[in-house]
N, CA, C and O atoms as a MOPAC input file, in Angstrom:
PM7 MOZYME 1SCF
protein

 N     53.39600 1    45.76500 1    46.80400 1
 C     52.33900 1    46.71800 1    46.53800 1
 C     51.05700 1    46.00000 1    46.10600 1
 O     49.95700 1    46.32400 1    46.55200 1
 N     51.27300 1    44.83500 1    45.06000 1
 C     49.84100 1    44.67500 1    44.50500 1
 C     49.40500 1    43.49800 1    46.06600 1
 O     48.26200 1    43.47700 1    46.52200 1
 N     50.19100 1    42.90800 1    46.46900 1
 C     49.75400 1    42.25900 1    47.96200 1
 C     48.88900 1    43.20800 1    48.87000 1
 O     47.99100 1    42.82600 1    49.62000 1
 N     49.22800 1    44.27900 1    48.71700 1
 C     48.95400 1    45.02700 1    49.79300 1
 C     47.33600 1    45.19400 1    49.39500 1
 O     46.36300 1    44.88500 1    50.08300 1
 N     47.37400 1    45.88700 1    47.82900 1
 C     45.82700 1    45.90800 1    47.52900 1
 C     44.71900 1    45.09100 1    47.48800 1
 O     43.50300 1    45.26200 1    47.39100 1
 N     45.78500 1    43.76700 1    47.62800 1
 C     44.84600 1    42.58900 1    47.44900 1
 C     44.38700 1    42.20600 1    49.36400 1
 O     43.29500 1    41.72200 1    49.66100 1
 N     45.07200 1    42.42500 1    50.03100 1
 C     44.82700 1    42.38000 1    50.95200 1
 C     43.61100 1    43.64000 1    51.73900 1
 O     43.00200 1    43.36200 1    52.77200 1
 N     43.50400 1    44.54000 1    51.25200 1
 C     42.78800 1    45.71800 1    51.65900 1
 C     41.58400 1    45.37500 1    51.06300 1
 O     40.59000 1    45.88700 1    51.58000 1
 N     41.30800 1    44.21300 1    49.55300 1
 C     40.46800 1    44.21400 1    48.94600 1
 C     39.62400 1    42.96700 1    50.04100 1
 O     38.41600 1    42.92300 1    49.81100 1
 N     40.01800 1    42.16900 1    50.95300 1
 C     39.69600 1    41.17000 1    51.60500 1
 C     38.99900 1    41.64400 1    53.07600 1
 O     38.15600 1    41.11200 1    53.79800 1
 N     39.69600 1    42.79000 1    53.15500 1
 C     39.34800 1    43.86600 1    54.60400 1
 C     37.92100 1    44.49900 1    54.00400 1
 O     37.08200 1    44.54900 1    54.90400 1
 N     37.44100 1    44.97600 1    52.77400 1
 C     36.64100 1    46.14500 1    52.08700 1
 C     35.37200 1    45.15600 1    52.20200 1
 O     35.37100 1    44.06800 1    51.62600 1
 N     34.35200 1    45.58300 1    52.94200 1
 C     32.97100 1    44.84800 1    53.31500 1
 C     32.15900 1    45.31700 1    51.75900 1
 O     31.12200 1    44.73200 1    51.44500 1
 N     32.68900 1    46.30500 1    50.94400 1
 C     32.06800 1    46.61500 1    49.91800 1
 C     32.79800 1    46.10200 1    48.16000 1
 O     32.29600 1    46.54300 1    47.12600 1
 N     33.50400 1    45.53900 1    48.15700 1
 C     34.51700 1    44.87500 1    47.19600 1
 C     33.32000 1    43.82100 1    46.66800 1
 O     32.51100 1    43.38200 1    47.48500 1
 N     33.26500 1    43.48100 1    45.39100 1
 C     32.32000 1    42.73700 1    45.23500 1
 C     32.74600 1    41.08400 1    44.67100 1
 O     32.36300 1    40.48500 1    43.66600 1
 N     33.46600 1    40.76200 1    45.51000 1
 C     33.95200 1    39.88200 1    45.58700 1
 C     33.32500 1    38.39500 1    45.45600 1
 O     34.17900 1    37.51500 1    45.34400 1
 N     31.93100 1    37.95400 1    45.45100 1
 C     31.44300 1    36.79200 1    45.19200 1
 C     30.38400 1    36.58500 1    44.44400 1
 O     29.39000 1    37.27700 1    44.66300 1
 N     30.36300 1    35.81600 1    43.63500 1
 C     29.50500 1    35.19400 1    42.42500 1
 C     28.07000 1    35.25700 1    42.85700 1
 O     27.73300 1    35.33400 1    44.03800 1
 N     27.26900 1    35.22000 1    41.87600 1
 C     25.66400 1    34.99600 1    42.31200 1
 C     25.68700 1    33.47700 1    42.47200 1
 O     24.60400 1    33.05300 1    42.87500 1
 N     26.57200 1    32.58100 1    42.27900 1
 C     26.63100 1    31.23800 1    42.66500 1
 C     27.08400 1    31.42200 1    44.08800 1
 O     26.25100 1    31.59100 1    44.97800 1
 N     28.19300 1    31.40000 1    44.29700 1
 C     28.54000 1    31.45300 1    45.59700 1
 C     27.68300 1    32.23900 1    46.59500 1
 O     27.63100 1    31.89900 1    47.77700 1
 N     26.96500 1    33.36800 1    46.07600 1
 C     26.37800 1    34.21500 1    47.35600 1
 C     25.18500 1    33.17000 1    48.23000 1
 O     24.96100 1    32.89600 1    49.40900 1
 N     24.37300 1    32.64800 1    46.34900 1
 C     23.55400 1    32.28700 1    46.90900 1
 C     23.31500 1    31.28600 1    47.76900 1
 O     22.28500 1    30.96900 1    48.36500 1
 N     25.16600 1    30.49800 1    47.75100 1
 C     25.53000 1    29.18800 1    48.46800 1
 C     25.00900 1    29.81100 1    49.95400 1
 O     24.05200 1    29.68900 1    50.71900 1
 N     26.16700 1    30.49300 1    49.85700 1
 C     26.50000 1    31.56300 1    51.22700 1
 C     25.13600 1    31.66300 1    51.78600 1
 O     25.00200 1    31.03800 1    52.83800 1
 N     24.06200 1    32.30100 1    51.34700 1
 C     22.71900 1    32.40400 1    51.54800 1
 C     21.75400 1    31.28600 1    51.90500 1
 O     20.65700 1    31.35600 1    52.45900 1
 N     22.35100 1    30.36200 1    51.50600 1
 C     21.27900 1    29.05700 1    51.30900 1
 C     19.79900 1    29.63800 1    50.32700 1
 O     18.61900 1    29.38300 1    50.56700 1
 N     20.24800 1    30.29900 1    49.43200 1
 C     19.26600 1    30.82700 1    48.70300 1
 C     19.75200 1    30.36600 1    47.41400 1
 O     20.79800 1    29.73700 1    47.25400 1
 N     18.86100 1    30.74600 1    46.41700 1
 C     18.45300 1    30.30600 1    45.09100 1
 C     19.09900 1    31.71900 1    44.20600 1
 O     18.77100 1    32.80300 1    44.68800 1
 N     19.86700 1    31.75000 1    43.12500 1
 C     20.30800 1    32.88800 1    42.43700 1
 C     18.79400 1    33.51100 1    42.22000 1
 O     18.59100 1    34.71500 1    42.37400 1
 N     17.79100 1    32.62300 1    41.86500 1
 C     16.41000 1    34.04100 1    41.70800 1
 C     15.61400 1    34.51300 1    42.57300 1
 O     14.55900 1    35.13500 1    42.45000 1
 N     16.39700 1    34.05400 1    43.77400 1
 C     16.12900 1    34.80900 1    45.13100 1
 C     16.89300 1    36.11400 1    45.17000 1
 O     16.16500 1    37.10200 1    45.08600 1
 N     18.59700 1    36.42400 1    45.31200 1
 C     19.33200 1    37.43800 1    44.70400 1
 C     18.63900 1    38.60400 1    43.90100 1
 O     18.34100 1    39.76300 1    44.18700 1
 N     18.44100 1    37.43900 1    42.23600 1
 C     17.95300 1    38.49100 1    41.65000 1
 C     16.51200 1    39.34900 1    41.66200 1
 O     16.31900 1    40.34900 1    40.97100 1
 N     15.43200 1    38.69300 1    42.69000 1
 C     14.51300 1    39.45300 1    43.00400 1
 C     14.48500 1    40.91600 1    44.46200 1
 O     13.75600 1    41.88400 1    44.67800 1
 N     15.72400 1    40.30800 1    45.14900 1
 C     16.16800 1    41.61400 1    45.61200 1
 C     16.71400 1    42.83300 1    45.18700 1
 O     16.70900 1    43.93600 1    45.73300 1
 N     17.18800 1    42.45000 1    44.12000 1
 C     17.73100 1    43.24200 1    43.53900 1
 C     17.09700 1    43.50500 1    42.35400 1
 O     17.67400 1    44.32800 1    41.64200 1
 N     16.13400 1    43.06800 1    41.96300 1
 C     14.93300 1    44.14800 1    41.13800 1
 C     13.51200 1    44.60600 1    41.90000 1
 O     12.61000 1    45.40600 1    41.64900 1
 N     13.80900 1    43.67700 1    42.94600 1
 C     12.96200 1    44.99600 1    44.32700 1
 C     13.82200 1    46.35800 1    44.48800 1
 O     13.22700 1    47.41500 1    44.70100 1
 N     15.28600 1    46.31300 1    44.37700 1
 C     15.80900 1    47.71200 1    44.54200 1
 C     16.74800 1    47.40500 1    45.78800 1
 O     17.58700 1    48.24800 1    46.10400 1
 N     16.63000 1    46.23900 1    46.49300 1
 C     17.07600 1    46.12000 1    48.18200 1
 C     18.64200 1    46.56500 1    48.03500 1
 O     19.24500 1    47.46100 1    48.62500 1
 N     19.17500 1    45.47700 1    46.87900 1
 C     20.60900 1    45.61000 1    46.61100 1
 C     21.08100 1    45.65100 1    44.99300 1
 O     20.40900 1    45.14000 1    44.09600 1
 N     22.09900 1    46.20800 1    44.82600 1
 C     22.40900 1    46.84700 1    43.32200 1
 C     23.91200 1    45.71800 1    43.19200 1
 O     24.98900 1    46.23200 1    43.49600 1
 N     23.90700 1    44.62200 1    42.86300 1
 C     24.96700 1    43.81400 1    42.20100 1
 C     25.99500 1    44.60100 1    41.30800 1
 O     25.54700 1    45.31400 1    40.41000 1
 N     27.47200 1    44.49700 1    41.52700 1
 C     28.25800 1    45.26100 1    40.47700 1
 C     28.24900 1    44.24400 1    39.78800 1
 O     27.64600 1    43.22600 1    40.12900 1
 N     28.99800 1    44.37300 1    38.57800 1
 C     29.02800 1    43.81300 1    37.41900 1
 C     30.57500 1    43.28400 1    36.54700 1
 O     31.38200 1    44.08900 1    36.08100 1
 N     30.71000 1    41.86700 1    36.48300 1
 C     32.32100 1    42.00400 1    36.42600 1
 C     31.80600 1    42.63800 1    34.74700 1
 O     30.77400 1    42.93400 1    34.14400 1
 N     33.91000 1    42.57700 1    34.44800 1
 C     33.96100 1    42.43500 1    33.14200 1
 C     32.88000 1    41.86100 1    31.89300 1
 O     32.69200 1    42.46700 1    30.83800 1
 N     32.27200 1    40.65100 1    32.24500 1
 C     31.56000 1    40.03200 1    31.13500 1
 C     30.36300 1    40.10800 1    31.73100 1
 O     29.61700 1    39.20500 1    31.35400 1
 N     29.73400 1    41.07800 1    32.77800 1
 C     28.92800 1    41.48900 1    32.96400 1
 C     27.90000 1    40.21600 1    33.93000 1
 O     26.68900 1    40.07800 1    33.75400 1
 N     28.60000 1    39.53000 1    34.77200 1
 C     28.04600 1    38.55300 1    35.55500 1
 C     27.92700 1    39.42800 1    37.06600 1
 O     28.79500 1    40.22600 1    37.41900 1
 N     26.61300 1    39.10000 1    37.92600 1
 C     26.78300 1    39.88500 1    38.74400 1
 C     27.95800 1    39.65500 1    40.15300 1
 O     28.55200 1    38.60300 1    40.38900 1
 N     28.01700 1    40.33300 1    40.57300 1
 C     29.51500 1    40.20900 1    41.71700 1
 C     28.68400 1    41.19300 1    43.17500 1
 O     28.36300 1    42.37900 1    43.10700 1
 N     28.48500 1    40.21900 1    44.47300 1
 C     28.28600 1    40.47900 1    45.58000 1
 C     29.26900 1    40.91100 1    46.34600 1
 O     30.37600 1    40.40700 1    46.16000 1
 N     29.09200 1    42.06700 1    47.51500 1
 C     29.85600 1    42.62000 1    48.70700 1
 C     29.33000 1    41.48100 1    50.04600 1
 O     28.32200 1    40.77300 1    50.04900 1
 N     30.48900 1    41.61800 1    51.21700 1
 C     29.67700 1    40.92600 1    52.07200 1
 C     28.69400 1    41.84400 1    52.71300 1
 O     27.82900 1    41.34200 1    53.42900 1
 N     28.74300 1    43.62300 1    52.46900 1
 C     27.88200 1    44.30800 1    52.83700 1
 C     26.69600 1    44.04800 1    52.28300 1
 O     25.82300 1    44.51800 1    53.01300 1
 N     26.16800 1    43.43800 1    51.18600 1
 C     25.24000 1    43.17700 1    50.14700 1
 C     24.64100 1    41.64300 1    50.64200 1
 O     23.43600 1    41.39300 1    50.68600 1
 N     25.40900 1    40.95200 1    50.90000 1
 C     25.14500 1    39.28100 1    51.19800 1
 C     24.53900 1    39.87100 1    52.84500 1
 O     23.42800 1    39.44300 1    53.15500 1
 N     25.26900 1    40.85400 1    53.89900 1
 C     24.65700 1    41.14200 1    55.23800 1
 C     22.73800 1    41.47800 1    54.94200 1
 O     21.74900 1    41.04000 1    55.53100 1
 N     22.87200 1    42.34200 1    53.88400 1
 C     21.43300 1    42.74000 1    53.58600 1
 C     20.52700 1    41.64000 1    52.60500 1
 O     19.29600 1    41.61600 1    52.64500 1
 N     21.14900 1    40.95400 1    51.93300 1
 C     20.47300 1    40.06500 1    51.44700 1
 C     19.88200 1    38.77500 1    52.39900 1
 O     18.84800 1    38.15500 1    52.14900 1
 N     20.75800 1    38.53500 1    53.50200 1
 C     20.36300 1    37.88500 1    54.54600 1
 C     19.18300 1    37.89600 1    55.45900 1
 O     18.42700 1    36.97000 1    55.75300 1
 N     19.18800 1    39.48800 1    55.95300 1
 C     18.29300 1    39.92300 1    56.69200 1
 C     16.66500 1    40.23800 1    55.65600 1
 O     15.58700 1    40.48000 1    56.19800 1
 N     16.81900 1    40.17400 1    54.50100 1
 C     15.43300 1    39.98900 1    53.74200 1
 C     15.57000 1    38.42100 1    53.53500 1
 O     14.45400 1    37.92000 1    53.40000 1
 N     16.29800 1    37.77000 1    53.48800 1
 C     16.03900 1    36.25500 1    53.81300 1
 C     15.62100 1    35.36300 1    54.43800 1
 O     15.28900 1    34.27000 1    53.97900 1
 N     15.56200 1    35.84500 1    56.04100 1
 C     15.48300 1    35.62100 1    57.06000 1
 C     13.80800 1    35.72700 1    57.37200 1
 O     13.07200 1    34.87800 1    57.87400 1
 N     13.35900 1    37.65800 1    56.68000 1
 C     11.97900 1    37.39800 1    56.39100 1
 C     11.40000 1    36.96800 1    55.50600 1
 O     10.19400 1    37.19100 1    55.40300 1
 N     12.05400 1    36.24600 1    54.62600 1
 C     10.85700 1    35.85500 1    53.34600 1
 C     10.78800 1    33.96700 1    53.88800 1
 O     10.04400 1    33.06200 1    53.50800 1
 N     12.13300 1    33.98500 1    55.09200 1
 C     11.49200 1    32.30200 1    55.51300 1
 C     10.72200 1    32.33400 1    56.42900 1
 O     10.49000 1    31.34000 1    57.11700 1
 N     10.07200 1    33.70200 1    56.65100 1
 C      9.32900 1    33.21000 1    57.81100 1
 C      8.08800 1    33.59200 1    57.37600 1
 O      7.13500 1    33.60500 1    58.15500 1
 N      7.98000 1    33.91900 1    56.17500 1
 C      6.47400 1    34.03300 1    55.47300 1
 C      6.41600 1    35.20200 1    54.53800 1
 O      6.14000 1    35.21200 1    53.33800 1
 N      6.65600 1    35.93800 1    55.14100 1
 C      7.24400 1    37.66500 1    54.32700 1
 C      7.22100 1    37.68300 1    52.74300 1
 O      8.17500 1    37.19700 1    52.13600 1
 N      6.01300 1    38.30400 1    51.98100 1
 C      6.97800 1    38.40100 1    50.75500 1
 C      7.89700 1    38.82500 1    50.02100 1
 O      7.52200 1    39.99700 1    49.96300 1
 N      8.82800 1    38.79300 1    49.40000 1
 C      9.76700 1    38.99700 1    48.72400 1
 C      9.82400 1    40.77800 1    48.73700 1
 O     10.65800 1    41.57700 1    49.16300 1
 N      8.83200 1    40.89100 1    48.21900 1
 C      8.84600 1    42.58600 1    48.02600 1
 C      8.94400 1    43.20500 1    49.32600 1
 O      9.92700 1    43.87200 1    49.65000 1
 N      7.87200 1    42.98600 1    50.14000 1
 C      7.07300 1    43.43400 1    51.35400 1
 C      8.87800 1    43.03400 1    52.44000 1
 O      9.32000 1    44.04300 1    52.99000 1
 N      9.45300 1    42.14200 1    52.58900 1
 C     11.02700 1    41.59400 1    53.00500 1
 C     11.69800 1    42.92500 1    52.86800 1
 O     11.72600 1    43.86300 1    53.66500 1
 N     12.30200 1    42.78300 1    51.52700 1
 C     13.03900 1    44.04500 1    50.81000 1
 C     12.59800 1    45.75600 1    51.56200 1
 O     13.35700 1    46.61400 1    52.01200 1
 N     11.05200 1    45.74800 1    51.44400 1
 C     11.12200 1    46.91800 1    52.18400 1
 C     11.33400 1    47.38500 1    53.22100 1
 O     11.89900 1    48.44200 1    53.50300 1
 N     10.70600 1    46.29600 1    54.11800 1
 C     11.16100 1    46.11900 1    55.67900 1
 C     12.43300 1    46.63000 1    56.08600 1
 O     12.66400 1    47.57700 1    56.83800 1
 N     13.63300 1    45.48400 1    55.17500 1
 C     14.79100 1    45.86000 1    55.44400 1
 C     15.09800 1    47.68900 1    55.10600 1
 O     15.36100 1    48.58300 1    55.91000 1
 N     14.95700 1    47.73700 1    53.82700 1
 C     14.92700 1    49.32400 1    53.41800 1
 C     15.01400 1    50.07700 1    54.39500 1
 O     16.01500 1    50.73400 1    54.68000 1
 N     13.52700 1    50.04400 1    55.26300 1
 C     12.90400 1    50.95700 1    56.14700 1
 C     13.45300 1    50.88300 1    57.33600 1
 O     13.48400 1    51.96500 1    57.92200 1
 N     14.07100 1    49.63600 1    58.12200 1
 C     14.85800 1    49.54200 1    58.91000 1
 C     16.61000 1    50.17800 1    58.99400 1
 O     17.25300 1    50.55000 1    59.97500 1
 N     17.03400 1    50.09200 1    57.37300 1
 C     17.98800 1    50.78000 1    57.39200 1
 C     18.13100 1    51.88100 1    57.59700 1
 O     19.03000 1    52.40600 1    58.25300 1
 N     16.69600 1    52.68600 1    56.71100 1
 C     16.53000 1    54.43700 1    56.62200 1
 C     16.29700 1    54.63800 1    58.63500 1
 O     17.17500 1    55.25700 1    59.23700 1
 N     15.50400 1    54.25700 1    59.15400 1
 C     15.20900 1    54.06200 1    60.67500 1
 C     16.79300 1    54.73900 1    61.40600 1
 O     16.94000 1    55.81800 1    61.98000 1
 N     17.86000 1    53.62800 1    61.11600 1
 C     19.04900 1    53.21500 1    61.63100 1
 C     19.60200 1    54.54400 1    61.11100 1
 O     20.34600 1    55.18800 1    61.84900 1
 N     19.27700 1    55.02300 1    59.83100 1
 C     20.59300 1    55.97300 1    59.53900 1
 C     19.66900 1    57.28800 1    59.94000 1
 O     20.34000 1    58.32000 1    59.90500 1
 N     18.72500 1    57.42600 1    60.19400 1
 C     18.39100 1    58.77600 1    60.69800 1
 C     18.45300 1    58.66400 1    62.16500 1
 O     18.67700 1    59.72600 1    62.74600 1
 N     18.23700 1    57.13900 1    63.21600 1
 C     19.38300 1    57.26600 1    64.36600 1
 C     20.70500 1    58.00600 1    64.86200 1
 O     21.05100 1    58.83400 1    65.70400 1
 N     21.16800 1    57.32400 1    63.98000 1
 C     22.84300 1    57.85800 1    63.90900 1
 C     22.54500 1    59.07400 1    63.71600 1
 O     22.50200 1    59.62500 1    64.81600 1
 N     22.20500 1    60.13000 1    62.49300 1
 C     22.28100 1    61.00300 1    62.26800 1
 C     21.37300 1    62.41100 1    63.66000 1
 O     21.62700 1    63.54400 1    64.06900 1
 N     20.41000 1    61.45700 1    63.85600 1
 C     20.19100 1    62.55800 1    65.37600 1
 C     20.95600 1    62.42500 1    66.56400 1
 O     20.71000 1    63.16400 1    67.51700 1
 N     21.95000 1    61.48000 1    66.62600 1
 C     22.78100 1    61.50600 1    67.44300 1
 C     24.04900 1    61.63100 1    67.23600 1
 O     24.93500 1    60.91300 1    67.70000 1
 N     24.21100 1    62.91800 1    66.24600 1
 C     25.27000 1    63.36500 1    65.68800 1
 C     25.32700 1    64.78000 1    66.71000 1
 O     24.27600 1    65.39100 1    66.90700 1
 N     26.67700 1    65.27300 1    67.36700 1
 C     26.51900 1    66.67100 1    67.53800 1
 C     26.29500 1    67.91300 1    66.34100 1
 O     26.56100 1    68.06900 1    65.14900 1
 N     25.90500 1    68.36500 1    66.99500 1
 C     25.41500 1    69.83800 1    65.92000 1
 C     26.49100 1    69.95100 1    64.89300 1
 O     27.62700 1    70.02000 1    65.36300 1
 N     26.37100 1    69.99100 1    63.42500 1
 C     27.14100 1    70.21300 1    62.54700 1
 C     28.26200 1    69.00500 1    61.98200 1
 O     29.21200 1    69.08100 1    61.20200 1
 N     27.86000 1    68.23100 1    62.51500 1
 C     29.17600 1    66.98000 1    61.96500 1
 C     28.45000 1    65.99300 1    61.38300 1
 O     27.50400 1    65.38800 1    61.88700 1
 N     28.99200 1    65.83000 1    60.14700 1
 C     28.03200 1    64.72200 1    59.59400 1
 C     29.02500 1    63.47800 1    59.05700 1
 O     28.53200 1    62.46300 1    58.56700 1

């Protein structure tokens, strides 16, 4: 049983499974790169036990793609929103190409 959860926890793109050290490895970014996305608002870090922050790879996917623009000149803030606005874009896609009544 606890295998099983631990295994579902490895499948879960939202499990917050890696350190602001490790993300930012993962990232080739700087932890006060992280934490300026996330007091832009882009991404919301959970919080372990002793209150260190803990990344999803859904969170590291979006932290990437504002990464990607802040190396190519983009600032930090102006990055963050981009992505934002590209997401909101994407989910009101999907959502008009929903049939009538199913959400």
């Amino acid at each position: 049983m606890a295998e099983e959860k631990q295994h579902s926890r490895l499948d879960d793109d939202d499990y917050p499974a890696f350190t602001m050290g490790r993300a930012a490895d993962l990232l080739g970014a700087t932890p006060a790169f992280l934490r300026a996305i996330g007091e832009a608002g882009l991404i919301t870090p959970l919080r372990s036990e002793g209150g260190h922050r803990r990344y999803s790879r859904r969170q590291l996917r979006v932290a990437a793609r504002a990464r990607r623009l802040v190396d190519q000149g983009t600032p930090i803030d102006a990055a963050c929103r981009i992505v934002a606005l590209e997401d909101q874009l994407e989910e009101a896609r999907r959502v008009s190409n929903e049939p009538d009544g199913v959400k």
